[in-house]
Amino acid sequence: MSVGERRGRIRQALRRSARASGIVALLFSLGAGAAQAPSNAQLAGAELNRRVEKLLRQMTLEEKAGQLAQYSIGTPTGPGTGRDDYETLVRAGAVGSLFNVVGARETNHYQRIAMEQSRLKIPLLFGFDVIHGHRTLFPTPLAMASSFNPALVEQAMRMAGAEASSEGIRWVFSPMVDIARDARWGRIIEGSGEDPYLGAAMARAYVRGYQGKSLAEPTSVAASVKHFAAYGAAEAGRDYNTVDMSELTLRQVYLPPFQAAVAEGAATVMSAFNSLNGVPATANPQLLTGILRKEWGFNGFVVSDWTAVQELVNHGIALDGATAARKALTAGVEMDMESHLYGPGIPQLVRSGKLSQAVVDEAVRRVLRVKFALGLFEHPYADEKAAAYVATAEKRELARRVAEESIVLLKNEGGVLPLSTSGRKIALVGPLADSAGDMLGAWNGKGDPKDVVTLRAALERRLEGKAQLLYAKGTGILSHDPSGIQQAVKAAEASDVVIAALGEDASQMSGEAASRTRLGLPGHQEQLLQALAATGKPVVLVLFNGHPLVLENAQAHARAIVEAWHPGIEAGNAVANLLFGDVNFSARLPVSLPRSVGQLPLYYSQLSTGRPAGTTDLTRLPRSTGEKYISRYIDEQNSPLYPFGYGLSYTTFDFSPPVLSVPVLKAAAVKKRGQGVMRVKSQVRNTGKVRGTVVAQLYLGLRGASTAQPVRQLVGFERLTLAPGESRDVEFTLGFQELSFLDANAARVVEPGTQYELWVGDSSEATQHARFAME
């Protein structure tokens, strides 16, 4: 259809809308009666519902359909590329939300049309991809998960939400809580890694940060938890690909972060692109109605991902857009993002008898509840007179602290770090040393490279008058031109130590549609690293990347390895503070780093097999039947290069064996009491010479259950800061949620006769352990 034809059809629909008469609403709820208590009390008040019902009774069918339609300003997939088309839609009440409108003046422009020129004066809801900051860019989400500090993430997202709301954006498409265990997947950067316990803790933190104590607060924004569900398990790590898994795996691994976010009161959820067990998530009633609404009591609304409703045709479950719209809406997707099927399609479907009016009314209720809860009817406009954005000292301090707690020290051979500035020559080499835009990472919202402090800028300021900095780019990120390597080698030869800033292009190599099959350093960066190491000078490798990389080659050529991810606007200052020991490393890996791509997907909490490798030496080819016919590779170890939860410090820590409050638990008592049935205590001691922060981690394993369980899984963590020689007890409390598991019917149970083992330490390879039984 041409743009002109599309515009003509839209204008015809608008004229029909103006003539249409109101339709009395029918009280109907998908799964009503079976649902739990509402997950968000702010969307369930009697006065709020009274206002919703009053407004709903006044709406025409076209206006109802309009509330369920979202358009993205300026995109060629929209109803036209001209501003007039969107203004016409808003004026007619034919749009409920606009996407990618930024700036107070722009949001107010469209909001004034809605509030002053539309018939019912229903405010627009403006959405935007605020993923790890709006104007103040923090580290990417995978990096922030490395902090194991949900309170700090909450603080950062509170700032992000406030910045977005100041421009009239009251809805953010975040957090992404997909569990991801395949490093090839580009969108692994947007989530919190491989573990459901850590993922759930971070999911809650994002929701609290964005939504604050009340959605009605002017600095609060509605969160959109995505992508529901199991998108992170896309087959072969290829974006948009299919997912097929058991219900046990779905519920035990992939759903907990979503459930945590919903329990925290998330106002909206975004459906996923992928199909799940043959049913696309955007038309999956089991997910969107059965689990999300009936089981979890979710009372917000669901928005599709970009054009996901139209893509139901590509999935093969709909022959046309009208069928796709009907299937998505009846499954539980209340708002159509960018497919443009709900607005014109819903009235036709209702009038033809193919779609229930009650389903439409319930969808509109859910959207209106969020708008009322946000206070948009009372305060629809942003302040256009507010001062222009400045990366203030306060904002930089928070961004720097988040970055410092998100950067992981992987290797420090011979104590090459921390560096000294006294009279030294330091070579800074690599394509990421002075690349401001790449520090912002993928999905960088309104971030501006001009706000970024690069590593080169930070080192020049720090070393001025103290040490000499020799800089050479060496090669580009993706370049296959090795001509600059010799210059970098000369700088290395003239120095005492080399800092190599290598990694991935943030905009092209990570994020959506950026899946990779080769996870080594791209371009000529591996060659550059080898050449630097060949000089004999100690090389400190600082990685700026989105994917977890394969670092076998780097491990062999760098004396120290620092996983900085993409750290945001304070990248350079944060890295420099850590390299020179002003701040001690405290971050831990939220994903297992593979030795090779052939190990993927890779994660620590695997199920044991009938032929586990056990203590077999996997570094060599099998020499006997017992070494061959086990679950192993013949050309690689099973273990990761660096495990989940791992990270070094400038000090060391010891953990005492865990002490249990009781040696035996009664299954009936655990189920009855629910919480606090077992206390686990360990003493942590700083055995080094400097102050440091450790992430104490508690893991649980279970044997003898009716369904196979992971060899171990995270059930608690806590950050502890200790002075040299200082000891402190860390205590974890376990209850039904931590001690239970899913049986063959996907019911959460505790079973008598099972044996539990606990490990405490500073990674998923913790060795201090204790055992107890369930009777």
Short mmCIF file of N, CA and C in Angstrom, two decimals, residues 127-268:
data_model
loop_
_atom_site.label_atom_id
_atom_site.label_comp_id
_atom_site.label_asym_id
_atom_site.label_seq_id
_atom_site.Cartn_x
_atom_site.Cartn_y
_atom_site.Cartn_z
N GLY A 127 6.36 6.82 25.42
CA GLY A 127 7.31 5.78 25.78
C GLY A 127 8.65 5.99 25.12
N PHE A 128 9.69 5.42 25.74
CA PHE A 128 11.04 5.56 25.19
C PHE A 128 11.91 4.43 25.73
N ASP A 129 12.95 4.10 24.96
CA ASP A 129 13.89 3.06 25.38
C ASP A 129 14.90 3.63 26.37
N VAL A 130 14.50 3.69 27.61
CA VAL A 130 15.43 4.07 28.68
C VAL A 130 15.93 2.76 29.28
N ILE A 131 17.10 2.32 28.86
CA ILE A 131 17.56 0.98 29.19
C ILE A 131 18.59 1.00 30.32
N HIS A 132 19.57 1.90 30.22
CA HIS A 132 20.55 2.05 31.31
C HIS A 132 20.89 3.53 31.49
N GLY A 133 19.84 4.32 31.45
CA GLY A 133 19.96 5.76 31.60
C GLY A 133 19.25 6.47 30.48
N HIS A 134 18.90 7.73 30.74
CA HIS A 134 18.22 8.54 29.72
C HIS A 134 19.23 9.50 29.11
N ARG A 135 19.61 10.56 29.83
CA ARG A 135 20.71 11.42 29.38
C ARG A 135 22.00 11.06 30.09
N THR A 136 21.90 10.78 31.40
CA THR A 136 23.06 10.29 32.13
C THR A 136 23.17 8.80 31.89
N LEU A 137 24.16 8.38 31.14
CA LEU A 137 24.29 6.97 30.78
C LEU A 137 25.15 6.23 31.79
N PHE A 138 24.54 5.22 32.38
CA PHE A 138 25.22 4.32 33.31
C PHE A 138 25.77 3.13 32.53
N PRO A 139 26.49 2.24 33.19
CA PRO A 139 26.92 1.01 32.50
C PRO A 139 25.72 0.24 31.96
N THR A 140 25.97 -0.59 30.98
CA THR A 140 24.90 -1.40 30.41
C THR A 140 24.35 -2.35 31.48
N PRO A 141 23.12 -2.86 31.29
CA PRO A 141 22.51 -3.70 32.33
C PRO A 141 23.33 -4.92 32.74
N LEU A 142 23.96 -5.60 31.78
CA LEU A 142 24.78 -6.75 32.14
C LEU A 142 25.93 -6.30 33.03
N ALA A 143 26.48 -5.13 32.75
CA ALA A 143 27.55 -4.59 33.59
C ALA A 143 27.02 -4.27 34.99
N MET A 144 25.87 -3.62 35.06
CA MET A 144 25.32 -3.28 36.38
C MET A 144 25.00 -4.51 37.20
N ALA A 145 24.61 -5.59 36.53
CA ALA A 145 24.38 -6.84 37.26
C ALA A 145 25.66 -7.34 37.89
N SER A 146 26.81 -6.99 37.32
CA SER A 146 28.11 -7.39 37.88
C SER A 146 28.34 -6.78 39.25
N SER A 147 27.65 -5.71 39.57
CA SER A 147 27.81 -5.08 40.87
C SER A 147 27.24 -5.93 42.00
N PHE A 148 26.31 -6.81 41.69
CA PHE A 148 25.58 -7.56 42.72
C PHE A 148 25.08 -6.58 43.80
N ASN A 149 24.65 -5.40 43.36
CA ASN A 149 24.22 -4.35 44.28
C ASN A 149 22.89 -3.79 43.81
N PRO A 150 21.77 -4.48 44.08
CA PRO A 150 20.47 -4.00 43.63
C PRO A 150 20.13 -2.60 44.12
N ALA A 151 20.54 -2.24 45.33
CA ALA A 151 20.22 -0.92 45.87
C ALA A 151 20.86 0.18 45.02
N LEU A 152 22.07 -0.06 44.54
CA LEU A 152 22.75 0.92 43.71
C LEU A 152 22.08 1.02 42.34
N VAL A 153 21.69 -0.11 41.78
CA VAL A 153 20.98 -0.10 40.50
C VAL A 153 19.65 0.64 40.64
N GLU A 154 18.95 0.42 41.73
CA GLU A 154 17.70 1.14 41.97
C GLU A 154 17.94 2.65 41.98
N GLN A 155 19.01 3.08 42.63
CA GLN A 155 19.33 4.50 42.70
C GLN A 155 19.62 5.06 41.31
N ALA A 156 20.35 4.32 40.51
CA ALA A 156 20.66 4.78 39.15
C ALA A 156 19.40 4.88 38.30
N MET A 157 18.53 3.89 38.40
CA MET A 157 17.32 3.92 37.59
C MET A 157 16.32 4.95 38.09
N ARG A 158 16.42 5.32 39.35
CA ARG A 158 15.59 6.42 39.85
C ARG A 158 15.98 7.71 39.14
N MET A 159 17.29 7.91 38.98
CA MET A 159 17.76 9.09 38.26
C MET A 159 17.35 9.03 36.80
N ALA A 160 17.47 7.86 36.19
CA ALA A 160 17.09 7.70 34.78
C ALA A 160 15.62 8.03 34.58
N GLY A 161 14.76 7.52 35.47
CA GLY A 161 13.34 7.80 35.35
C GLY A 161 13.02 9.27 35.52
N ALA A 162 13.70 9.92 36.45
CA ALA A 162 13.46 11.35 36.68
C ALA A 162 13.85 12.16 35.46
N GLU A 163 14.97 11.80 34.84
CA GLU A 163 15.39 12.52 33.64
C GLU A 163 14.39 12.33 32.51
N ALA A 164 13.91 11.11 32.34
CA ALA A 164 12.94 10.85 31.28
C ALA A 164 11.63 11.58 31.53
N SER A 165 11.13 11.53 32.77
CA SER A 165 9.84 12.16 33.08
C SER A 165 9.91 13.67 32.93
N SER A 166 11.09 14.25 33.11
CA SER A 166 11.21 15.70 32.96
C SER A 166 10.94 16.13 31.52
N GLU A 167 11.02 15.19 30.58
CA GLU A 167 10.74 15.48 29.18
C GLU A 167 9.37 14.98 28.75
N GLY A 168 8.56 14.56 29.70
CA GLY A 168 7.22 14.08 29.38
C GLY A 168 7.14 12.61 29.09
N ILE A 169 8.26 11.90 29.17
CA ILE A 169 8.28 10.45 28.95
C ILE A 169 7.94 9.79 30.28
N ARG A 170 6.79 9.12 30.34
CA ARG A 170 6.35 8.52 31.59
C ARG A 170 6.28 6.99 31.51
N TRP A 171 6.88 6.45 30.46
CA TRP A 171 6.85 5.00 30.26
C TRP A 171 8.17 4.58 29.64
N VAL A 172 8.89 3.67 30.29
CA VAL A 172 10.18 3.22 29.79
C VAL A 172 10.12 1.73 29.47
N PHE A 173 10.75 1.35 28.37
CA PHE A 173 10.73 -0.05 27.93
C PHE A 173 11.91 -0.78 28.57
N SER A 174 11.81 -0.96 29.85
CA SER A 174 12.85 -1.55 30.68
C SER A 174 12.20 -1.90 32.01
N PRO A 175 12.68 -2.90 32.74
CA PRO A 175 13.91 -3.64 32.52
C PRO A 175 13.71 -4.86 31.61
N MET A 176 14.82 -5.24 30.94
CA MET A 176 14.85 -6.52 30.26
C MET A 176 15.34 -7.55 31.28
N VAL A 177 14.50 -8.51 31.59
CA VAL A 177 14.84 -9.48 32.64
C VAL A 177 15.02 -10.90 32.08
N ASP A 178 15.23 -10.99 30.78
CA ASP A 178 15.44 -12.30 30.16
C ASP A 178 16.71 -12.95 30.69
N ILE A 179 16.58 -14.18 31.16
CA ILE A 179 17.77 -14.96 31.50
C ILE A 179 18.47 -15.33 30.20
N ALA A 180 19.79 -15.13 30.14
CA ALA A 180 20.55 -15.41 28.93
C ALA A 180 21.77 -16.25 29.27
N ARG A 181 21.88 -17.39 28.62
CA ARG A 181 22.97 -18.33 28.89
C ARG A 181 23.79 -18.63 27.65
N ASP A 182 23.56 -17.90 26.60
CA ASP A 182 24.29 -18.08 25.35
C ASP A 182 24.93 -16.76 24.99
N ALA A 183 26.24 -16.69 25.12
CA ALA A 183 26.98 -15.44 24.90
C ALA A 183 26.89 -14.95 23.45
N ARG A 184 26.44 -15.79 22.54
CA ARG A 184 26.31 -15.36 21.15
C ARG A 184 25.19 -14.35 20.97
N TRP A 185 24.19 -14.40 21.84
CA TRP A 185 23.00 -13.56 21.71
C TRP A 185 23.36 -12.11 21.98
N GLY A 186 23.10 -11.23 21.02
CA GLY A 186 23.47 -9.83 21.18
C GLY A 186 22.80 -9.14 22.35
N ARG A 187 21.57 -9.55 22.65
CA ARG A 187 20.81 -8.85 23.67
C ARG A 187 21.14 -9.31 25.08
N ILE A 188 22.12 -10.18 25.21
CA ILE A 188 22.57 -10.56 26.55
C ILE A 188 23.03 -9.32 27.31
N ILE A 189 23.46 -8.31 26.58
CA ILE A 189 23.94 -7.07 27.20
C ILE A 189 22.84 -6.35 27.96
N GLU A 190 21.57 -6.57 27.59
CA GLU A 190 20.45 -5.80 28.16
C GLU A 190 19.91 -6.39 29.45
N GLY A 191 20.34 -7.60 29.81
CA GLY A 191 19.78 -8.25 30.99
C GLY A 191 20.79 -8.40 32.09
N SER A 192 20.47 -9.27 33.04
CA SER A 192 21.30 -9.45 34.23
C SER A 192 22.03 -10.79 34.24
N GLY A 193 22.08 -11.45 33.07
CA GLY A 193 22.92 -12.63 32.98
C GLY A 193 22.18 -13.94 33.07
N GLU A 194 22.87 -14.95 33.63
CA GLU A 194 22.41 -16.33 33.51
C GLU A 194 21.60 -16.85 34.68
N ASP A 195 21.57 -16.12 35.80
CA ASP A 195 21.03 -16.70 37.03
C ASP A 195 19.67 -16.12 37.40
N PRO A 196 18.66 -16.95 37.67
CA PRO A 196 17.33 -16.44 38.00
C PRO A 196 17.26 -15.71 39.33
N TYR A 197 18.08 -16.12 40.31
CA TYR A 197 18.03 -15.45 41.62
C TYR A 197 18.58 -14.02 41.51
N LEU A 198 19.74 -13.88 40.90
CA LEU A 198 20.29 -12.55 40.67
C LEU A 198 19.39 -11.75 39.76
N GLY A 199 18.87 -12.40 38.71
CA GLY A 199 17.98 -11.71 37.78
C GLY A 199 16.74 -11.18 38.46
N ALA A 200 16.16 -11.94 39.38
CA ALA A 200 14.97 -11.50 40.10
C ALA A 200 15.29 -10.31 41.00
N ALA A 201 16.44 -10.36 41.68
CA ALA A 201 16.83 -9.26 42.56
C ALA A 201 17.01 -7.97 41.76
N MET A 202 17.64 -8.08 40.59
CA MET A 202 17.84 -6.91 39.75
C MET A 202 16.52 -6.42 39.15
N ALA A 203 15.64 -7.34 38.78
CA ALA A 203 14.35 -6.95 38.23
C ALA A 203 13.56 -6.10 39.22
N ARG A 204 13.55 -6.52 40.47
CA ARG A 204 12.88 -5.73 41.50
C ARG A 204 13.50 -4.34 41.64
N ALA A 205 14.83 -4.30 41.59
CA ALA A 205 15.53 -3.02 41.75
C ALA A 205 15.16 -2.05 40.64
N TYR A 206 15.13 -2.52 39.40
CA TYR A 206 14.75 -1.65 38.29
C TYR A 206 13.34 -1.10 38.48
N VAL A 207 12.40 -1.97 38.82
CA VAL A 207 11.01 -1.53 38.97
C VAL A 207 10.90 -0.50 40.09
N ARG A 208 11.55 -0.76 41.22
CA ARG A 208 11.51 0.22 42.32
C ARG A 208 12.12 1.54 41.89
N GLY A 209 13.23 1.47 41.16
CA GLY A 209 13.88 2.69 40.74
C GLY A 209 13.02 3.50 39.79
N TYR A 210 12.48 2.88 38.79
CA TYR A 210 11.67 3.60 37.81
C TYR A 210 10.37 4.13 38.42
N GLN A 211 9.68 3.29 39.16
CA GLN A 211 8.31 3.62 39.58
C GLN A 211 8.25 4.34 40.93
N GLY A 212 9.35 4.34 41.68
CA GLY A 212 9.36 5.05 42.95
C GLY A 212 8.32 4.51 43.91
N LYS A 213 7.97 5.32 44.88
CA LYS A 213 6.97 4.93 45.87
C LYS A 213 5.56 5.04 45.31
N SER A 214 5.39 5.88 44.30
CA SER A 214 4.07 6.07 43.71
C SER A 214 4.23 6.44 42.25
N LEU A 215 3.44 5.82 41.39
CA LEU A 215 3.46 6.16 39.98
C LEU A 215 3.06 7.61 39.74
N ALA A 216 2.27 8.16 40.64
CA ALA A 216 1.77 9.52 40.47
C ALA A 216 2.84 10.58 40.73
N GLU A 217 3.96 10.20 41.36
CA GLU A 217 5.03 11.17 41.57
C GLU A 217 5.52 11.67 40.21
N PRO A 218 5.75 12.97 40.09
CA PRO A 218 6.14 13.50 38.78
C PRO A 218 7.46 12.95 38.25
N THR A 219 8.30 12.41 39.13
CA THR A 219 9.58 11.85 38.68
C THR A 219 9.50 10.34 38.43
N SER A 220 8.32 9.76 38.58
CA SER A 220 8.17 8.33 38.37
C SER A 220 7.79 8.02 36.93
N VAL A 221 8.20 6.85 36.48
CA VAL A 221 7.82 6.37 35.15
C VAL A 221 7.34 4.94 35.29
N ALA A 222 6.44 4.54 34.42
CA ALA A 222 5.96 3.16 34.41
C ALA A 222 7.00 2.27 33.75
N ALA A 223 7.32 1.17 34.41
CA ALA A 223 8.26 0.20 33.84
C ALA A 223 7.53 -0.74 32.89
N SER A 224 8.27 -1.25 31.91
CA SER A 224 7.74 -2.28 31.02
C SER A 224 8.72 -3.45 31.05
N VAL A 225 8.32 -4.51 31.72
CA VAL A 225 9.20 -5.66 31.93
C VAL A 225 9.18 -6.52 30.67
N LYS A 226 10.37 -6.82 30.15
CA LYS A 226 10.44 -7.50 28.86
C LYS A 226 11.55 -8.56 28.89
N HIS A 227 11.46 -9.52 27.96
CA HIS A 227 10.44 -9.78 26.95
C HIS A 227 9.76 -11.06 27.35
N PHE A 228 8.47 -11.02 27.56
CA PHE A 228 7.72 -12.13 28.14
C PHE A 228 7.31 -13.12 27.06
N ALA A 229 7.94 -14.28 26.99
CA ALA A 229 8.91 -14.81 27.93
C ALA A 229 9.87 -15.73 27.19
N ALA A 230 11.02 -15.97 27.86
CA ALA A 230 12.06 -16.91 27.44
C ALA A 230 12.80 -16.47 26.18
N TYR A 231 12.75 -15.18 25.86
CA TYR A 231 13.44 -14.66 24.68
C TYR A 231 14.95 -14.89 24.77
N GLY A 232 15.49 -14.89 25.99
CA GLY A 232 16.92 -15.08 26.17
C GLY A 232 17.40 -16.47 25.81
N ALA A 233 16.48 -17.40 25.58
CA ALA A 233 16.86 -18.77 25.21
C ALA A 233 16.72 -19.01 23.71
N ALA A 234 16.77 -17.93 22.93
CA ALA A 234 16.64 -18.07 21.47
C ALA A 234 17.63 -19.11 20.95
N GLU A 235 17.14 -20.00 20.14
CA GLU A 235 17.95 -21.13 19.65
C GLU A 235 19.21 -20.64 18.94
N ALA A 236 20.35 -21.24 19.32
CA ALA A 236 21.66 -20.92 18.74
C ALA A 236 22.10 -19.50 19.02
N GLY A 237 21.46 -18.83 19.97
CA GLY A 237 21.84 -17.47 20.28
C GLY A 237 21.52 -16.48 19.18
N ARG A 238 20.65 -16.85 18.26
CA ARG A 238 20.33 -16.00 17.12
C ARG A 238 19.07 -15.20 17.41
N ASP A 239 19.18 -13.91 17.31
CA ASP A 239 18.07 -13.03 17.68
C ASP A 239 16.80 -13.36 16.90
N TYR A 240 15.67 -13.22 17.59
CA TYR A 240 14.33 -13.47 17.07
C TYR A 240 14.05 -14.95 16.83
N ASN A 241 14.97 -15.82 17.19
CA ASN A 241 14.82 -17.23 16.88
C ASN A 241 13.84 -17.91 17.83
N THR A 242 13.51 -19.15 17.52
CA THR A 242 12.51 -19.90 18.27
C THR A 242 13.06 -20.38 19.61
N VAL A 243 12.14 -20.72 20.51
CA VAL A 243 12.49 -21.28 21.82
C VAL A 243 11.62 -22.49 22.06
N ASP A 244 12.23 -23.56 22.48
CA ASP A 244 11.49 -24.77 22.82
C ASP A 244 12.07 -25.33 24.11
N MET A 245 11.25 -25.41 25.15
CA MET A 245 11.76 -25.88 26.43
C MET A 245 10.63 -26.48 27.25
N SER A 246 11.01 -27.24 28.25
CA SER A 246 10.02 -27.85 29.13
C SER A 246 9.39 -26.80 30.03
N GLU A 247 8.23 -27.11 30.54
CA GLU A 247 7.59 -26.19 31.48
C GLU A 247 8.41 -26.06 32.76
N LEU A 248 9.08 -27.15 33.17
CA LEU A 248 9.92 -27.07 34.36
C LEU A 248 11.03 -26.04 34.18
N THR A 249 11.72 -26.09 33.05
CA THR A 249 12.79 -25.15 32.79
C THR A 249 12.25 -23.73 32.69
N LEU A 250 11.14 -23.57 32.01
CA LEU A 250 10.53 -22.25 31.88
C LEU A 250 10.24 -21.64 33.25
N ARG A 251 9.61 -22.43 34.11
CA ARG A 251 9.20 -21.89 35.41
C ARG A 251 10.36 -21.80 36.39
N GLN A 252 11.31 -22.67 36.28
CA GLN A 252 12.39 -22.68 37.26
C GLN A 252 13.49 -21.68 36.93
N VAL A 253 13.68 -21.40 35.65
CA VAL A 253 14.80 -20.55 35.24
C VAL A 253 14.36 -19.23 34.64
N TYR A 254 13.43 -19.26 33.70
CA TYR A 254 13.16 -18.08 32.88
C TYR A 254 12.04 -17.19 33.40
N LEU A 255 11.13 -17.72 34.19
CA LEU A 255 10.03 -16.90 34.68
C LEU A 255 10.29 -16.16 36.00
N PRO A 256 11.15 -16.67 36.90
CA PRO A 256 11.30 -15.99 38.19
C PRO A 256 11.59 -14.49 38.13
N PRO A 257 12.46 -13.98 37.25
CA PRO A 257 12.66 -12.53 37.23
C PRO A 257 11.40 -11.76 36.82
N PHE A 258 10.61 -12.32 35.91
CA PHE A 258 9.35 -11.68 35.53
C PHE A 258 8.38 -11.66 36.71
N GLN A 259 8.26 -12.79 37.39
CA GLN A 259 7.35 -12.85 38.53
C GLN A 259 7.78 -11.88 39.61
N ALA A 260 9.09 -11.74 39.83
CA ALA A 260 9.58 -10.80 40.83
C ALA A 260 9.22 -9.37 40.45
N ALA A 261 9.38 -9.03 39.18
CA ALA A 261 9.06 -7.67 38.73
C ALA A 261 7.57 -7.38 38.86
N VAL A 262 6.75 -8.36 38.52
CA VAL A 262 5.30 -8.20 38.66
C VAL A 262 4.92 -8.06 40.13
N ALA A 263 5.52 -8.87 40.98
CA ALA A 263 5.23 -8.77 42.41
C ALA A 263 5.67 -7.43 42.98
N GLU A 264 6.68 -6.82 42.37
CA GLU A 264 7.15 -5.51 42.82
C GLU A 264 6.23 -4.40 42.37
N GLY A 265 5.27 -4.74 41.49
CA GLY A 265 4.28 -3.74 41.07
C GLY A 265 4.49 -3.16 39.70
N ALA A 266 5.23 -3.84 38.82
CA ALA A 266 5.45 -3.32 37.47
C ALA A 266 4.12 -3.00 36.80
N ALA A 267 4.05 -1.84 36.17
CA ALA A 267 2.79 -1.38 35.58
C ALA A 267 2.50 -2.02 34.25
N THR A 268 3.55 -2.36 33.49
CA THR A 268 3.34 -2.95 32.16
C THR A 268 4.35 -4.06 31.91
#
